Amino acid sequence: MYESVRRRIEAESKDFPDDCAAPTGHLTDIRNLDRKFGGRVVRAHQRGLRSSQLFSWAFSPAWEEGGTRSRTGDVDETHKNFSSPNGVYLRHTASGAAIFRWPDPQLAFIDTTLYEVNILPVLTANCTQRKSTTVAAQWIRIAYHDMSTHDVNDGSGGLDASIVFELDRPQNVGTGMRDSLNDFTSSTSPHVGMADIIAMGAVLGVASCGGPVIPYRGGRIDAQVAGPATVPEPQQDLQSHIDAFKRQGFTQAEMIALVACGHSLGGVRRDDFPQIVDATAPNGFANFDGIPLKFDNAVVTEYLDDTTANPLVKTANVTTRSDLRIFSSDGNATMQSIASPDNFSKTCATLLERMINTVPKDVTLTEPVEPIESKVGGVALIPQNGSYVLRASLRRLSTNPNRVVTMFWEERNGQGSFCPPAGCPVNSTSPSVSGVSSFAALKGVNKFATYIFNAQIPLNTSVSKFWFTVDEKDGSGPQVVDNGGSGFVIDQDTVLFDPSRTSATRTSFSLVIAVRTADATGSNPPIVSIETYQPGGPDFIPTIQTVGVQQDTTHAATDAYTFFTANIFAGITAIHVNSIIGGKIFSQYVGSSDFRVIL
């Protein structure tokens, strides 16, 4: 089977029938094809594009335009010296923010992780302390250490999660590195890897300690091997630091400011650097400034007025006074320029954003991901009791007791024979109101309202797409939510993940896949497999496995469907259902929050 699928994938876009579903689940084959076509296919795959979408996006002129690397402009005159984005590759849209077009598992996952009540914002909420420092300080440190492999001369390296393979290096000493990766590993997905989560950690950490709200972009691709050993260490001379930051894309002034920003939180642990921290330090830890639980300019002002206890400035070991050498290297001009709280905050926002957006040259980042105004999720088409049930949800960024949300759907077969021209309407349940992350609150979002729909659809008509109207009852009239005009397309009903027949225990899932019997006839029996994604364990590397699927004898064929089943571990967070039916390839992705919600 797999050789057959691989050959089909490698045949280029012209060999894919327009109506076949994308083989997006075969990650190994996608990556092989990606190497052949210079990185385009993985980025298409990360966007969750299917079949004809995947290849038309990856190889069309529109891809070239959308993937153009662009340099950002100056932030303002005060901070223009800190805004040259060497190594930052961005995709721009007119709106300035990423546009969600369902299905987009990448943006959907980022939105869920950043803005819904989720583990990462909780771990660092209110500048959480850990082991005499803060979670935020550890997350900022690992982000810089991961990014530091970047070389502006050849575009290699950057924030790519190569740090996972670099933990044994002296430059990465300390429990904070492994603690941070342990924090991050359960939050990865097939479309948002460790590199994206490391960048997300820096954004969340800074904001949780009262620092600036840094725009977040996704799209990083995880490295498969270690990068060069490039983090400058305290005992190295000034020129070594200047050279290292220059190679990473930062000028001397930017180096000074970025070190000050990074050292607004955290400090040095005696267990890691006994040559820097002496035995008198409380709990064996020396903070960089006197306000360790706040992201502020104290690291600058205390240095300038000579009240600092920063161990990299005041340590008795002159050789390791790296902050002193860096801060004073331009006669304190840069430190004085960022001494005010406002200038410090703006400069740090600019430089830290550049830091996390410094990526290998073949990686193109999304636009900033803001909370999605109308987020569709939990979509499943299920054959049940002589008809289909179409499940879907619509999440809005605010509550309104007067709001009326209606879903409409259109037939796949015999258009107009069942639904009126305006579509078949479906009323929602009462909205489910849920809390938001502390980071979402900083964006002005206080509550989510989610509307759930269950539409009964005849088997003979099926469904081709659905959409919504939202009426706030404020005199503005209904708003149409239709995925940018295309509707939310159900592109096939041949192979369907069936949550209603799927069962779960504490340790495993028995997943059920429905295959339409009429499409499975012929000399070639249906071939169905499930590719599973399990977030990384002790080595922080996710496990991706293909699980064979057998015909299910406990669920008799009904509603024109035959059922297949596979048993998987309960720790799985996402699946791709892949199949070859009647000579065509079909795929369905069910990921993360949807995977749990629709069961």
PDB file of N, CA, C and O in Angstrom, residues 84-90 143 146-152 155-160 199 220 247-250 258 351-361 363 365:
ATOM      1  N   SER A  84      15.819  46.041  11.772  1.00  0.00           N
ATOM      2  CA  SER A  84      16.248  45.371  10.547  1.00  0.00           C
ATOM      3  C   SER A  84      16.100  43.873  10.705  1.00  0.00           C
ATOM      4  O   SER A  84      16.768  43.257  11.517  1.00  0.00           O
ATOM      5  N   PRO A  85      15.188  43.232   9.951  1.00  0.00           N
ATOM      6  CA  PRO A  85      14.833  41.851  10.234  1.00  0.00           C
ATOM      7  C   PRO A  85      15.653  40.827   9.455  1.00  0.00           C
ATOM      8  O   PRO A  85      15.108  40.011   8.719  1.00  0.00           O
ATOM      9  N   ASN A  86      16.956  40.860   9.569  1.00  0.00           N
ATOM     10  CA  ASN A  86      17.753  39.845   8.880  1.00  0.00           C
ATOM     11  C   ASN A  86      17.312  38.454   9.322  1.00  0.00           C
ATOM     12  O   ASN A  86      17.192  38.174  10.503  1.00  0.00           O
ATOM     13  N   GLY A  87      17.091  37.580   8.342  1.00  0.00           N
ATOM     14  CA  GLY A  87      16.711  36.211   8.675  1.00  0.00           C
ATOM     15  C   GLY A  87      15.244  36.041   8.987  1.00  0.00           C
ATOM     16  O   GLY A  87      14.815  34.956   9.352  1.00  0.00           O
ATOM     17  N   VAL A  88      14.432  37.091   8.877  1.00  0.00           N
ATOM     18  CA  VAL A  88      13.012  36.995   9.176  1.00  0.00           C
ATOM     19  C   VAL A  88      12.254  36.919   7.869  1.00  0.00           C
ATOM     20  O   VAL A  88      12.271  37.857   7.077  1.00  0.00           O
ATOM     21  N   TYR A  89      11.585  35.800   7.626  1.00  0.00           N
ATOM     22  CA  TYR A  89      10.896  35.580   6.360  1.00  0.00           C
ATOM     23  C   TYR A  89       9.398  35.516   6.614  1.00  0.00           C
ATOM     24  O   TYR A  89       8.905  34.638   7.310  1.00  0.00           O
ATOM     25  N   LEU A  90       8.653  36.481   6.055  1.00  0.00           N
ATOM     26  CA  LEU A  90       7.251  36.655   6.385  1.00  0.00           C
ATOM     27  C   LEU A  90       6.393  36.650   5.130  1.00  0.00           C
ATOM     28  O   LEU A  90       6.821  37.074   4.068  1.00  0.00           O
ATOM     29  N   ALA A 143      14.349  30.088  23.828  1.00  0.00           N
ATOM     30  CA  ALA A 143      14.046  30.634  22.505  1.00  0.00           C
ATOM     31  C   ALA A 143      15.292  31.281  21.895  1.00  0.00           C
ATOM     32  O   ALA A 143      15.589  31.081  20.711  1.00  0.00           O
ATOM     33  N   ASP A 146      17.849  28.550  20.946  1.00  0.00           N
ATOM     34  CA  ASP A 146      17.444  27.825  19.741  1.00  0.00           C
ATOM     35  C   ASP A 146      17.676  28.677  18.497  1.00  0.00           C
ATOM     36  O   ASP A 146      18.167  28.199  17.471  1.00  0.00           O
ATOM     37  N   MET A 147      17.338  29.960  18.581  1.00  0.00           N
ATOM     38  CA  MET A 147      17.502  30.864  17.440  1.00  0.00           C
ATOM     39  C   MET A 147      18.960  31.091  17.089  1.00  0.00           C
ATOM     40  O   MET A 147      19.295  31.370  15.930  1.00  0.00           O
ATOM     41  N   SER A 148      19.877  30.976  18.068  1.00  0.00           N
ATOM     42  CA  SER A 148      21.251  31.442  17.897  1.00  0.00           C
ATOM     43  C   SER A 148      22.041  30.685  16.838  1.00  0.00           C
ATOM     44  O   SER A 148      23.145  31.100  16.471  1.00  0.00           O
ATOM     45  N   THR A 149      21.499  29.598  16.305  1.00  0.00           N
ATOM     46  CA  THR A 149      22.191  28.864  15.241  1.00  0.00           C
ATOM     47  C   THR A 149      22.090  29.565  13.886  1.00  0.00           C
ATOM     48  O   THR A 149      22.693  29.120  12.909  1.00  0.00           O
ATOM     49  N   HIS A 150      21.322  30.658  13.825  1.00  0.00           N
ATOM     50  CA  HIS A 150      21.105  31.308  12.522  1.00  0.00           C
ATOM     51  C   HIS A 150      22.385  31.936  11.989  1.00  0.00           C
ATOM     52  O   HIS A 150      23.175  32.518  12.738  1.00  0.00           O
ATOM     53  N   ASP A 151      22.568  31.829  10.697  1.00  0.00           N
ATOM     54  CA  ASP A 151      23.699  32.451  10.001  1.00  0.00           C
ATOM     55  C   ASP A 151      23.136  33.275   8.852  1.00  0.00           C
ATOM     56  O   ASP A 151      22.616  32.718   7.874  1.00  0.00           O
ATOM     57  N   VAL A 152      23.229  34.609   8.959  1.00  0.00           N
ATOM     58  CA  VAL A 152      22.653  35.462   7.925  1.00  0.00           C
ATOM     59  C   VAL A 152      23.381  35.331   6.599  1.00  0.00           C
ATOM     60  O   VAL A 152      22.839  35.682   5.543  1.00  0.00           O
ATOM     61  N   GLY A 155      21.730  31.899   5.381  1.00  0.00           N
ATOM     62  CA  GLY A 155      20.314  31.705   5.690  1.00  0.00           C
ATOM     63  C   GLY A 155      20.004  30.437   6.453  1.00  0.00           C
ATOM     64  O   GLY A 155      18.832  30.082   6.607  1.00  0.00           O
ATOM     65  N   SER A 156      21.022  29.760   6.951  1.00  0.00           N
ATOM     66  CA  SER A 156      20.780  28.503   7.668  1.00  0.00           C
ATOM     67  C   SER A 156      20.465  28.766   9.128  1.00  0.00           C
ATOM     68  O   SER A 156      20.748  29.837   9.670  1.00  0.00           O
ATOM     69  N   GLY A 157      19.883  27.765   9.780  1.00  0.00           N
ATOM     70  CA  GLY A 157      19.640  27.834  11.207  1.00  0.00           C
ATOM     71  C   GLY A 157      18.584  28.855  11.581  1.00  0.00           C
ATOM     72  O   GLY A 157      17.934  29.467  10.743  1.00  0.00           O
ATOM     73  N   GLY A 158      18.415  29.034  12.867  1.00  0.00           N
ATOM     74  CA  GLY A 158      17.382  29.915  13.373  1.00  0.00           C
ATOM     75  C   GLY A 158      16.512  29.166  14.349  1.00  0.00           C
ATOM     76  O   GLY A 158      16.867  28.081  14.832  1.00  0.00           O
ATOM     77  N   LEU A 159      15.349  29.720  14.645  1.00  0.00           N
ATOM     78  CA  LEU A 159      14.455  29.080  15.605  1.00  0.00           C
ATOM     79  C   LEU A 159      13.775  27.909  14.913  1.00  0.00           C
ATOM     80  O   LEU A 159      12.796  28.070  14.190  1.00  0.00           O
ATOM     81  N   ASP A 160      14.329  26.726  15.129  1.00  0.00           N
ATOM     82  CA  ASP A 160      13.886  25.530  14.401  1.00  0.00           C
ATOM     83  C   ASP A 160      13.836  24.290  15.271  1.00  0.00           C
ATOM     84  O   ASP A 160      13.768  23.167  14.757  1.00  0.00           O
ATOM     85  N   ALA A 199       8.668  29.411  20.196  1.00  0.00           N
ATOM     86  CA  ALA A 199       8.405  30.827  19.923  1.00  0.00           C
ATOM     87  C   ALA A 199       7.187  31.310  20.688  1.00  0.00           C
ATOM     88  O   ALA A 199       7.167  32.418  21.242  1.00  0.00           O
ATOM     89  N   ARG A 220       6.971  27.698  11.503  1.00  0.00           N
ATOM     90  CA  ARG A 220       8.346  27.187  11.618  1.00  0.00           C
ATOM     91  C   ARG A 220       8.366  25.681  11.351  1.00  0.00           C
ATOM     92  O   ARG A 220       7.383  24.992  11.603  1.00  0.00           O
ATOM     93  N   ARG A 247      26.458  37.429  13.202  1.00  0.00           N
ATOM     94  CA  ARG A 247      26.124  36.273  12.373  1.00  0.00           C
ATOM     95  C   ARG A 247      24.631  35.942  12.499  1.00  0.00           C
ATOM     96  O   ARG A 247      23.995  35.490  11.546  1.00  0.00           O
ATOM     97  N   GLN A 248      24.052  36.185  13.680  1.00  0.00           N
ATOM     98  CA  GLN A 248      22.629  35.925  13.885  1.00  0.00           C
ATOM     99  C   GLN A 248      21.746  37.010  13.276  1.00  0.00           C
ATOM    100  O   GLN A 248      20.531  36.835  13.190  1.00  0.00           O
ATOM    101  N   GLY A 249      22.353  38.137  12.863  1.00  0.00           N
ATOM    102  CA  GLY A 249      21.584  39.196  12.215  1.00  0.00           C
ATOM    103  C   GLY A 249      21.379  40.431  13.059  1.00  0.00           C
ATOM    104  O   GLY A 249      20.542  41.275  12.717  1.00  0.00           O
ATOM    105  N   PHE A 250      22.134  40.585  14.150  1.00  0.00           N
ATOM    106  CA  PHE A 250      21.950  41.715  15.052  1.00  0.00           C
ATOM    107  C   PHE A 250      23.214  42.574  15.092  1.00  0.00           C
ATOM    108  O   PHE A 250      24.336  42.056  15.165  1.00  0.00           O
ATOM    109  N   LEU A 258      19.135  43.538  23.130  1.00  0.00           N
ATOM    110  CA  LEU A 258      18.519  42.217  23.224  1.00  0.00           C
ATOM    111  C   LEU A 258      18.981  41.490  24.484  1.00  0.00           C
ATOM    112  O   LEU A 258      18.169  40.808  25.144  1.00  0.00           O
ATOM    113  N   LEU A 351      12.764  43.695  19.165  1.00  0.00           N
ATOM    114  CA  LEU A 351      13.884  42.756  19.072  1.00  0.00           C
ATOM    115  C   LEU A 351      13.470  41.334  19.402  1.00  0.00           C
ATOM    116  O   LEU A 351      13.934  40.379  18.763  1.00  0.00           O
ATOM    117  N   LEU A 352      12.615  41.155  20.390  1.00  0.00           N
ATOM    118  CA  LEU A 352      12.181  39.799  20.724  1.00  0.00           C
ATOM    119  C   LEU A 352      11.306  39.220  19.620  1.00  0.00           C
ATOM    120  O   LEU A 352      11.360  38.014  19.335  1.00  0.00           O
ATOM    121  N   GLU A 353      10.506  40.063  18.969  1.00  0.00           N
ATOM    122  CA  GLU A 353       9.734  39.576  17.824  1.00  0.00           C
ATOM    123  C   GLU A 353      10.674  39.144  16.700  1.00  0.00           C
ATOM    124  O   GLU A 353      10.482  38.093  16.082  1.00  0.00           O
ATOM    125  N   ARG A 354      11.699  39.945  16.433  1.00  0.00           N
ATOM    126  CA  ARG A 354      12.667  39.538  15.422  1.00  0.00           C
ATOM    127  C   ARG A 354      13.375  38.249  15.816  1.00  0.00           C
ATOM    128  O   ARG A 354      13.650  37.388  14.978  1.00  0.00           O
ATOM    129  N   MET A 355      13.694  38.125  17.093  1.00  0.00           N
ATOM    130  CA  MET A 355      14.390  36.924  17.560  1.00  0.00           C
ATOM    131  C   MET A 355      13.573  35.667  17.256  1.00  0.00           C
ATOM    132  O   MET A 355      14.085  34.714  16.668  1.00  0.00           O
ATOM    133  N   ILE A 356      12.303  35.671  17.634  1.00  0.00           N
ATOM    134  CA  ILE A 356      11.509  34.456  17.434  1.00  0.00           C
ATOM    135  C   ILE A 356      11.150  34.239  15.978  1.00  0.00           C
ATOM    136  O   ILE A 356      10.798  33.128  15.576  1.00  0.00           O
ATOM    137  N   ASN A 357      11.235  35.302  15.159  1.00  0.00           N
ATOM    138  CA  ASN A 357      10.932  35.171  13.729  1.00  0.00           C
ATOM    139  C   ASN A 357      12.179  34.951  12.881  1.00  0.00           C
ATOM    140  O   ASN A 357      12.103  34.972  11.643  1.00  0.00           O
ATOM    141  N   THR A 358      13.326  34.764  13.517  1.00  0.00           N
ATOM    142  CA  THR A 358      14.549  34.443  12.791  1.00  0.00           C
ATOM    143  C   THR A 358      14.558  32.955  12.508  1.00  0.00           C
ATOM    144  O   THR A 358      14.681  32.128  13.420  1.00  0.00           O
ATOM    145  N   VAL A 359      14.398  32.596  11.255  1.00  0.00           N
ATOM    146  CA  VAL A 359      14.177  31.211  10.854  1.00  0.00           C
ATOM    147  C   VAL A 359      15.048  30.883   9.643  1.00  0.00           C
ATOM    148  O   VAL A 359      15.559  31.776   8.969  1.00  0.00           O
ATOM    149  N   PRO A 360      15.223  29.606   9.337  1.00  0.00           N
ATOM    150  CA  PRO A 360      15.963  29.241   8.121  1.00  0.00           C
ATOM    151  C   PRO A 360      15.334  29.869   6.879  1.00  0.00           C
ATOM    152  O   PRO A 360      14.128  30.114   6.833  1.00  0.00           O
ATOM    153  N   LYS A 361      16.154  30.108   5.864  1.00  0.00           N
ATOM    154  CA  LYS A 361      15.715  30.868   4.691  1.00  0.00           C
ATOM    155  C   LYS A 361      14.588  30.197   3.912  1.00  0.00           C
ATOM    156  O   LYS A 361      13.871  30.864   3.168  1.00  0.00           O
ATOM    157  N   VAL A 363      11.982  28.812   5.183  1.00  0.00           N
ATOM    158  CA  VAL A 363      10.763  28.817   5.997  1.00  0.00           C
ATOM    159  C   VAL A 363      10.087  30.170   5.848  1.00  0.00           C
ATOM    160  O   VAL A 363      10.726  31.212   5.961  1.00  0.00           O
ATOM    161  N   LEU A 365       6.949  32.430   7.359  1.00  0.00           N
ATOM    162  CA  LEU A 365       6.024  32.504   8.475  1.00  0.00           C
ATOM    163  C   LEU A 365       4.687  33.093   8.054  1.00  0.00           C
ATOM    164  O   LEU A 365       4.581  33.808   7.061  1.00  0.00           O
TER     165      LEU A 365
END
